[in-house]
Amino acid sequence: MTEAVATANANVALAKYWGKRDESLNLPYTGSISITLAGLTTTARVRFGAARVIDRIIMSGREAEGLEAQRVSAFLDLVRQRAGEEPRAEVEVASNFPVAAGLASSASTFAALALAASRALGLSLSPLELSVLARRGSGSAARSIFGGYVEWQPGQASDGSDSYAVQLAPAQHWPLGIVAAITDPGRKRVGSREGMAQGLKRSPFFPAWLQSHDADLEAIRQAVLARDLATAGLVAESNCLKMHAVSLASSPPLLYWNPTTVAVIQRVHQLREEGTQAYFTIDAGPQVKIICPLAERDAVAAAIRRVPGVHDVLLSEPGDEARVVESE
Ligand code: DP6
């Protein structure tokens, strides 16, 4: 029996990944840039060699079934193929934040699974190899392998071998605060996987999204390196709104927001008018993530908590890379 436990943090993209050039390999059309989020952590325990005929997968305390279980088993198959071994596994995955509600739990889940499963089968993969592997589980997981500020390079190879993330800057480079406003604690109805597939096939705005994305990416990359919050924040807001515009214009339309999402956006704009550097971004769900100087995080969180309809706020800052916490 071989076992390993690994942790990985969620991440929030300032320049988004939205649209795949290859659905089975999770190859993106564009690059993306994210911040790895301290304290929003998924732990994966993987034990191989159990006398089983199928994998046993526990997600958030309950046995995974159907597509969810298939997705994890198919991911474990990749690791088994690489190791040249066939044992079934017992897997336990748990996150300390709301899963599947637009808080990037698939990113931290597959980054933690890539590390735990490869280590449990005796593979010692480099961060780059882990990023390629994690990407196969969920595209954004490629970024959660690394800490701090991270860029996923889309690559060009049809086998995906050059589509992996790299660290742009470590967490200490720029002490930003991140506030996640939970406007709906339930599971989201349309995940990012289906949402981006729908946008790509059925939104007239998808070509425009692709056309303007590289300029956003370059602006955000430079702003991160220069610690220029006004530029990073404004371009991230615009990039997020363009991604949501792709969904809104698709047929049938896809609206991830609720009224509280909009109220939080408006409160962020108001905070800026009052002199606080706060900027929002939203992924494939109704929650709003706000970036601000770390020193202003508590004040921003207090203001957002008072917006009617906000259930909770989570506080974060740039966090560390995925790591093995136990292995035998
Ligand atoms: C809106 O990585 O969840 O959060 O590759 O299909 O698993 P799959 O998609 P996923 O998509 C994340 C989309 C996003 C933007 C981002 O994180 O860049």
CSV table of C-alpha atoms and ligand atoms in Angstrom, one decimal:
chain,number,residue,atom,x,y,z
A,1,MET,CA,0.0,0.0,0.0
A,2,THR,CA,1.4,3.4,-0.9
A,3,GLU,CA,-0.1,6.6,0.3
A,4,ALA,CA,0.5,10.3,0.0
A,5,VAL,CA,-1.4,13.4,1.2
A,6,ALA,CA,-1.0,16.8,-0.6
A,7,THR,CA,-2.5,20.2,-0.3
A,8,ALA,CA,-3.1,22.9,-2.9
A,9,ASN,CA,-4.7,26.3,-2.8
A,10,ALA,CA,-7.4,27.7,-5.0
A,11,ASN,CA,-6.6,30.5,-7.3
A,12,VAL,CA,-8.3,33.6,-8.8
A,13,ALA,CA,-7.6,34.6,-12.4
A,14,LEU,CA,-7.0,38.3,-13.2
A,15,ALA,CA,-6.8,37.3,-16.9
A,16,LYS,CA,-9.2,34.5,-17.5
A,17,TYR,CA,-9.0,31.1,-19.2
A,18,TRP,CA,-12.3,30.8,-21.1
A,19,GLY,CA,-12.4,28.6,-24.2
A,20,LYS,CA,-10.6,25.4,-25.1
A,21,ARG,CA,-8.9,24.6,-28.4
A,22,ASP,CA,-8.9,20.9,-27.3
A,23,GLU,CA,-11.6,19.8,-24.9
A,24,SER,CA,-10.1,16.4,-24.0
A,25,LEU,CA,-6.7,17.7,-23.1
A,26,ASN,CA,-7.9,21.0,-21.6
A,27,LEU,CA,-5.8,23.1,-24.0
A,28,PRO,CA,-6.8,26.8,-23.9
A,29,TYR,CA,-6.9,29.3,-26.7
A,30,THR,CA,-5.3,31.9,-24.5
A,31,GLY,CA,-2.9,32.4,-21.6
A,32,SER,CA,-4.2,33.3,-18.2
A,33,ILE,CA,-2.8,34.9,-15.0
A,34,SER,CA,-3.9,34.2,-11.5
A,35,ILE,CA,-3.1,34.7,-7.8
A,36,THR,CA,-2.9,31.5,-5.7
A,37,LEU,CA,-5.1,32.0,-2.6
A,38,ALA,CA,-3.7,31.4,0.9
A,39,GLY,CA,-6.0,29.6,3.2
A,40,LEU,CA,-8.5,28.4,0.5
A,41,THR,CA,-7.0,24.9,0.6
A,42,THR,CA,-7.9,21.4,-0.7
A,43,THR,CA,-6.3,18.4,0.8
A,44,ALA,CA,-6.1,15.1,-1.2
A,45,ARG,CA,-5.2,11.8,0.3
A,46,VAL,CA,-4.5,9.0,-2.2
A,47,ARG,CA,-3.8,5.4,-1.2
A,48,PHE,CA,-3.0,2.9,-4.0
A,49,GLY,CA,-3.0,-0.9,-3.7
A,50,ALA,CA,-6.3,-1.5,-2.0
A,51,ALA,CA,-7.9,-4.8,-2.8
A,52,ARG,CA,-10.6,-3.2,-4.9
A,53,VAL,CA,-11.9,-3.5,-8.5
A,54,ILE,CA,-12.8,0.2,-8.8
A,55,ASP,CA,-11.5,3.4,-7.2
A,56,ARG,CA,-13.3,4.6,-4.0
A,57,ILE,CA,-13.6,8.3,-4.1
A,58,ILE,CA,-14.8,10.5,-1.2
A,59,MET,CA,-15.3,14.1,-2.0
A,60,SER,CA,-16.3,16.5,0.8
A,61,GLY,CA,-17.2,13.6,3.1
A,62,ARG,CA,-19.5,11.7,0.7
A,63,GLU,CA,-18.9,9.0,-1.9
A,64,ALA,CA,-18.5,10.5,-5.4
A,65,GLU,CA,-20.8,8.9,-8.1
A,66,GLY,CA,-21.4,9.2,-11.8
A,67,LEU,CA,-19.5,11.9,-13.7
A,68,GLU,CA,-17.7,13.3,-10.7
A,69,ALA,CA,-16.3,9.9,-9.8
A,70,GLN,CA,-15.5,9.2,-13.5
A,71,ARG,CA,-13.6,12.4,-13.8
A,72,VAL,CA,-11.3,11.6,-10.8
A,73,SER,CA,-10.8,7.9,-11.9
A,74,ALA,CA,-9.9,9.1,-15.4
A,75,PHE,CA,-7.4,11.4,-13.9
A,76,LEU,CA,-5.9,8.6,-11.7
A,77,ASP,CA,-5.6,6.5,-14.9
A,78,LEU,CA,-3.2,9.1,-16.3
A,79,VAL,CA,-1.0,8.8,-13.3
A,80,ARG,CA,-1.3,5.0,-13.4
A,81,GLN,CA,-0.3,4.9,-17.1
A,82,ARG,CA,2.7,7.1,-16.3
A,83,ALA,CA,3.8,4.9,-13.5
A,84,GLY,CA,3.1,1.7,-15.5
A,85,GLU,CA,1.0,0.3,-12.7
A,86,GLU,CA,-2.6,-0.6,-12.3
A,87,PRO,CA,-3.7,-0.5,-8.7
A,88,ARG,CA,-7.0,0.9,-7.7
A,89,ALA,CA,-7.1,3.7,-5.2
A,90,GLU,CA,-8.9,5.1,-2.2
A,91,VAL,CA,-9.1,8.8,-2.5
A,92,GLU,CA,-10.3,11.4,0.0
A,93,VAL,CA,-10.6,15.1,-1.1
A,94,ALA,CA,-11.7,17.9,1.3
A,95,SER,CA,-11.7,21.6,0.9
A,96,ASN,CA,-12.0,24.2,3.6
A,97,PHE,CA,-14.2,26.5,1.5
A,98,PRO,CA,-17.5,26.2,-0.4
A,99,VAL,CA,-16.9,23.8,-3.3
A,100,ALA,CA,-18.4,24.1,-6.8
A,101,ALA,CA,-19.8,27.6,-6.2
A,102,GLY,CA,-17.4,29.5,-8.4
A,103,LEU,CA,-14.5,29.5,-6.0
A,104,ALA,CA,-12.1,27.4,-8.1
A,105,SER,CA,-12.4,24.2,-6.1
A,106,SER,CA,-11.6,22.1,-9.2
A,107,ALA,CA,-8.2,24.0,-9.5
A,108,SER,CA,-7.1,23.1,-5.9
A,109,THR,CA,-8.6,19.6,-6.1
A,110,PHE,CA,-6.8,18.5,-9.2
A,111,ALA,CA,-3.5,20.2,-8.2
A,112,ALA,CA,-3.6,18.4,-4.9
A,113,LEU,CA,-4.6,15.1,-6.6
A,114,ALA,CA,-1.8,15.4,-9.2
A,115,LEU,CA,0.7,15.8,-6.4
A,116,ALA,CA,-0.7,13.1,-4.0
A,117,ALA,CA,-1.4,10.5,-6.7
A,118,SER,CA,2.0,10.9,-8.5
A,119,ARG,CA,3.9,10.7,-5.2
A,120,ALA,CA,1.8,7.8,-3.9
A,121,LEU,CA,2.9,5.8,-7.0
A,122,GLY,CA,6.5,6.7,-6.5
A,123,LEU,CA,6.8,9.3,-9.3
A,124,SER,CA,8.8,12.4,-8.6
A,125,LEU,CA,7.5,15.0,-11.1
A,126,SER,CA,8.9,18.5,-11.6
A,127,PRO,CA,6.6,21.4,-10.9
A,128,LEU,CA,6.3,21.8,-14.7
A,129,GLU,CA,5.3,18.2,-15.2
A,130,LEU,CA,2.8,18.4,-12.3
A,131,SER,CA,1.3,21.5,-14.0
A,132,VAL,CA,0.8,19.6,-17.3
A,133,LEU,CA,-0.7,16.7,-15.3
A,134,ALA,CA,-3.0,18.8,-13.1
A,135,ARG,CA,-4.2,20.6,-16.3
A,136,ARG,CA,-5.7,17.3,-17.5
A,137,GLY,CA,-8.0,17.2,-14.5
A,138,SER,CA,-9.0,20.9,-14.7
A,139,GLY,CA,-7.4,23.6,-16.8
A,140,SER,CA,-7.1,26.1,-13.9
A,141,ALA,CA,-5.4,23.4,-11.8
A,142,ALA,CA,-2.3,23.9,-13.9
A,143,ARG,CA,-1.9,27.3,-12.1
A,144,SER,CA,-2.5,26.0,-8.5
A,145,ILE,CA,0.7,23.9,-8.6
A,146,PHE,CA,2.5,27.2,-8.1
A,147,GLY,CA,2.4,29.9,-5.4
A,148,GLY,CA,2.1,33.6,-5.7
A,149,TYR,CA,1.4,35.1,-9.1
A,150,VAL,CA,1.1,32.6,-11.8
A,151,GLU,CA,0.8,32.6,-15.6
A,152,TRP,CA,-0.5,29.6,-17.6
A,153,GLN,CA,1.1,29.6,-21.1
A,154,PRO,CA,-1.3,28.2,-23.6
A,155,GLY,CA,1.3,26.4,-25.7
A,156,GLN,CA,1.1,25.3,-29.3
A,157,ALA,CA,1.8,21.6,-29.3
A,158,SER,CA,-1.3,19.4,-30.1
A,159,ASP,CA,-0.3,17.0,-27.3
A,160,GLY,CA,-0.3,19.8,-24.7
A,161,SER,CA,3.3,19.2,-23.6
A,162,ASP,CA,4.0,23.0,-23.7
A,163,SER,CA,0.8,24.1,-22.0
A,164,TYR,CA,1.7,24.6,-18.4
A,165,ALA,CA,1.9,27.3,-15.8
A,166,VAL,CA,5.0,29.2,-14.5
A,167,GLN,CA,5.4,31.4,-11.5
A,168,LEU,CA,5.5,35.1,-12.5
A,169,ALA,CA,6.4,36.3,-9.0
A,170,PRO,CA,6.4,34.7,-5.5
A,171,ALA,CA,3.7,35.6,-2.9
A,172,GLN,CA,5.9,38.0,-1.0
A,173,HIS,CA,6.5,40.0,-4.2
A,174,TRP,CA,3.2,41.9,-3.7
A,175,PRO,CA,1.1,41.7,-0.5
A,176,LEU,CA,-2.4,42.1,-1.9
A,177,GLY,CA,-5.5,41.4,0.0
A,178,ILE,CA,-8.3,39.2,-1.5
A,179,VAL,CA,-11.9,39.3,-0.2
A,180,ALA,CA,-14.3,36.7,-1.6
A,181,ALA,CA,-18.0,37.7,-1.2
A,182,ILE,CA,-20.2,34.6,-1.0
A,183,THR,CA,-23.5,35.8,-2.5
A,184,ASP,CA,-25.0,32.2,-2.9
A,185,PRO,CA,-23.6,29.3,-0.9
A,186,GLY,CA,-25.3,26.6,-3.1
A,187,ARG,CA,-23.8,24.6,-6.0
A,188,LYS,CA,-23.7,26.5,-9.3
A,189,ARG,CA,-26.0,25.4,-12.0
A,190,VAL,CA,-23.7,25.6,-15.0
A,191,GLY,CA,-20.1,24.8,-14.4
A,192,SER,CA,-17.2,26.5,-16.1
A,193,ARG,CA,-16.6,23.4,-18.3
A,194,GLU,CA,-20.1,23.6,-20.0
A,195,GLY,CA,-20.1,27.4,-19.8
A,196,MET,CA,-17.0,27.9,-21.8
A,197,ALA,CA,-18.0,25.2,-24.3
A,198,GLN,CA,-21.3,26.9,-24.8
A,199,GLY,CA,-19.6,30.4,-25.3
A,200,LEU,CA,-17.1,29.0,-27.8
A,201,LYS,CA,-19.8,27.3,-29.9
A,202,ARG,CA,-22.7,29.7,-29.5
A,203,SER,CA,-21.6,33.2,-28.7
A,204,PRO,CA,-20.9,35.8,-31.4
A,205,PHE,CA,-18.7,37.6,-28.9
A,206,PHE,CA,-16.2,34.7,-28.6
A,207,PRO,CA,-14.0,35.9,-31.5
A,208,ALA,CA,-13.9,39.4,-29.9
A,209,TRP,CA,-12.9,37.9,-26.6
A,210,LEU,CA,-10.0,36.1,-28.2
A,211,GLN,CA,-8.9,39.2,-30.1
A,212,SER,CA,-8.6,41.4,-27.1
A,213,HIS,CA,-7.3,38.9,-24.6
A,214,ASP,CA,-3.6,39.0,-25.4
A,215,ALA,CA,-3.4,42.8,-24.7
A,216,ASP,CA,-5.1,42.2,-21.3
A,217,LEU,CA,-2.7,39.4,-20.5
A,218,GLU,CA,0.3,41.6,-21.3
A,219,ALA,CA,-1.0,44.6,-19.3
A,220,ILE,CA,-1.7,42.4,-16.3
A,221,ARG,CA,1.6,40.6,-16.5
A,222,GLN,CA,3.5,44.0,-16.5
A,223,ALA,CA,1.2,45.4,-13.8
A,224,VAL,CA,1.9,42.4,-11.6
A,225,LEU,CA,5.6,42.7,-12.1
A,226,ALA,CA,5.5,46.5,-11.4
A,227,ARG,CA,3.0,46.1,-8.4
A,228,ASP,CA,0.7,48.5,-10.2
A,229,LEU,CA,-2.7,47.8,-8.6
A,230,ALA,CA,-4.7,50.4,-10.6
A,231,THR,CA,-3.7,48.8,-13.9
A,232,ALA,CA,-4.0,45.2,-12.8
A,233,GLY,CA,-7.4,45.9,-11.2
A,234,LEU,CA,-8.9,47.8,-14.0
A,235,VAL,CA,-7.8,45.4,-16.7
A,236,ALA,CA,-8.9,42.4,-14.6
A,237,GLU,CA,-12.4,44.0,-14.2
A,238,SER,CA,-12.6,44.5,-17.9
A,239,ASN,CA,-11.3,41.0,-18.7
A,240,CYS,CA,-13.9,39.5,-16.3
A,241,LEU,CA,-16.8,41.6,-17.8
A,242,LYS,CA,-15.8,40.5,-21.3
A,243,MET,CA,-15.8,36.8,-20.3
A,244,HIS,CA,-19.2,37.3,-18.8
A,245,ALA,CA,-20.4,39.1,-22.0
A,246,VAL,CA,-19.4,36.0,-24.0
A,247,SER,CA,-21.7,34.0,-21.8
A,248,LEU,CA,-24.5,36.5,-21.8
A,249,ALA,CA,-24.5,36.7,-25.6
A,250,SER,CA,-24.5,32.9,-26.1
A,251,SER,CA,-27.6,31.1,-27.1
A,252,PRO,CA,-29.3,30.1,-24.8
A,253,PRO,CA,-27.9,33.0,-22.7
A,254,LEU,CA,-25.9,32.1,-19.6
A,255,LEU,CA,-26.0,34.5,-16.6
A,256,TYR,CA,-23.9,33.5,-13.7
A,257,TRP,CA,-24.8,36.5,-11.5
A,258,ASN,CA,-27.6,37.2,-9.0
A,259,PRO,CA,-28.8,40.6,-7.7
A,260,THR,CA,-26.2,40.5,-4.9
A,261,THR,CA,-23.4,40.0,-7.4
A,262,VAL,CA,-24.4,43.2,-9.0
A,263,ALA,CA,-24.8,45.0,-5.6
A,264,VAL,CA,-21.2,44.0,-4.7
A,265,ILE,CA,-19.9,45.2,-8.1
A,266,GLN,CA,-21.5,48.6,-7.4
A,267,ARG,CA,-20.2,48.7,-3.8
A,268,VAL,CA,-16.7,48.1,-5.1
A,269,HIS,CA,-17.0,51.0,-7.6
A,270,GLN,CA,-18.3,53.2,-4.7
A,271,LEU,CA,-15.3,52.2,-2.5
A,272,ARG,CA,-13.1,53.4,-5.3
A,273,GLU,CA,-14.9,56.7,-5.6
A,274,GLU,CA,-14.3,57.0,-1.8
A,275,GLY,CA,-10.6,56.5,-2.3
A,276,THR,CA,-10.1,52.8,-1.6
A,277,GLN,CA,-8.2,50.8,-4.3
A,278,ALA,CA,-10.5,47.9,-4.6
A,279,TYR,CA,-11.3,45.9,-7.9
A,280,PHE,CA,-13.5,43.0,-8.5
A,281,THR,CA,-13.4,39.8,-10.6
A,282,ILE,CA,-16.0,37.0,-11.0
A,283,ASP,CA,-15.5,33.5,-12.2
A,284,ALA,CA,-18.2,31.0,-13.5
A,285,GLY,CA,-20.5,31.6,-10.6
A,286,PRO,CA,-22.2,34.4,-8.5
A,287,GLN,CA,-19.4,35.0,-6.0
A,288,VAL,CA,-17.3,38.2,-6.3
A,289,LYS,CA,-13.6,38.3,-5.5
A,290,ILE,CA,-12.1,41.7,-4.6
A,291,ILE,CA,-8.5,42.6,-4.7
A,292,CYS,CA,-7.1,45.5,-2.7
A,293,PRO,CA,-3.9,46.5,-0.8
A,294,LEU,CA,-3.5,43.9,2.1
A,295,ALA,CA,-3.6,46.8,4.6
A,296,GLU,CA,-7.1,47.7,3.4
A,297,ARG,CA,-8.5,44.1,3.3
A,298,ASP,CA,-10.3,44.3,6.7
A,299,ALA,CA,-12.0,47.6,5.8
A,300,VAL,CA,-13.0,46.3,2.4
A,301,ALA,CA,-14.3,43.1,3.9
A,302,ALA,CA,-16.4,45.0,6.5
A,303,ALA,CA,-17.9,47.2,3.7
A,304,ILE,CA,-18.8,44.1,1.6
A,305,ARG,CA,-20.2,42.2,4.5
A,306,ARG,CA,-22.8,44.9,4.9
A,307,VAL,CA,-24.1,44.6,1.4
A,308,PRO,CA,-27.6,43.1,1.7
A,309,GLY,CA,-27.6,39.5,0.4
A,310,VAL,CA,-23.9,38.8,1.1
A,311,HIS,CA,-23.8,35.5,3.1
A,312,ASP,CA,-20.2,35.5,4.1
A,313,VAL,CA,-16.8,36.9,3.2
A,314,LEU,CA,-13.6,34.9,3.0
A,315,LEU,CA,-10.2,36.6,3.4
A,316,SER,CA,-7.1,35.6,1.6
A,317,GLU,CA,-3.8,36.8,0.2
A,318,PRO,CA,-1.3,35.4,-2.2
A,319,GLY,CA,-0.5,31.9,-1.0
A,320,ASP,CA,2.0,29.0,-1.5
A,321,GLU,CA,2.4,26.3,-4.0
A,322,ALA,CA,1.0,22.8,-3.8
A,323,ARG,CA,2.9,20.5,-1.4
A,324,VAL,CA,3.1,17.0,-0.1
A,325,VAL,CA,2.3,16.9,3.6
A,326,GLU,CA,2.6,13.1,4.2
A,327,SER,CA,3.9,10.2,2.2
A,328,GLU,CA,4.7,6.6,2.9
B,1,DP6,C1,-13.9,31.2,-15.1
B,1,DP6,O1,-10.5,25.2,-14.9
B,1,DP6,O2,-12.8,25.0,-14.0
B,1,DP6,O3,-12.5,30.2,-13.4
B,1,DP6,O4,-10.6,23.1,-17.5
B,1,DP6,O5,-13.1,22.6,-17.8
B,1,DP6,O6,-12.0,22.2,-15.6
B,1,DP6,P1,-12.0,23.0,-16.9
B,1,DP6,O7,-12.4,24.5,-16.4
B,1,DP6,P2,-11.9,25.4,-15.2
B,1,DP6,O8,-12.3,26.8,-15.7
B,1,DP6,C2,-12.0,28.0,-15.0
B,1,DP6,C3,-12.6,29.1,-15.6
B,1,DP6,C4,-12.6,30.4,-14.8
B,1,DP6,C5,-11.4,31.3,-15.3
B,1,DP6,C6,-10.1,31.0,-14.8
B,1,DP6,O9,-9.9,30.4,-13.7
B,1,DP6,O10,-9.1,31.3,-15.5
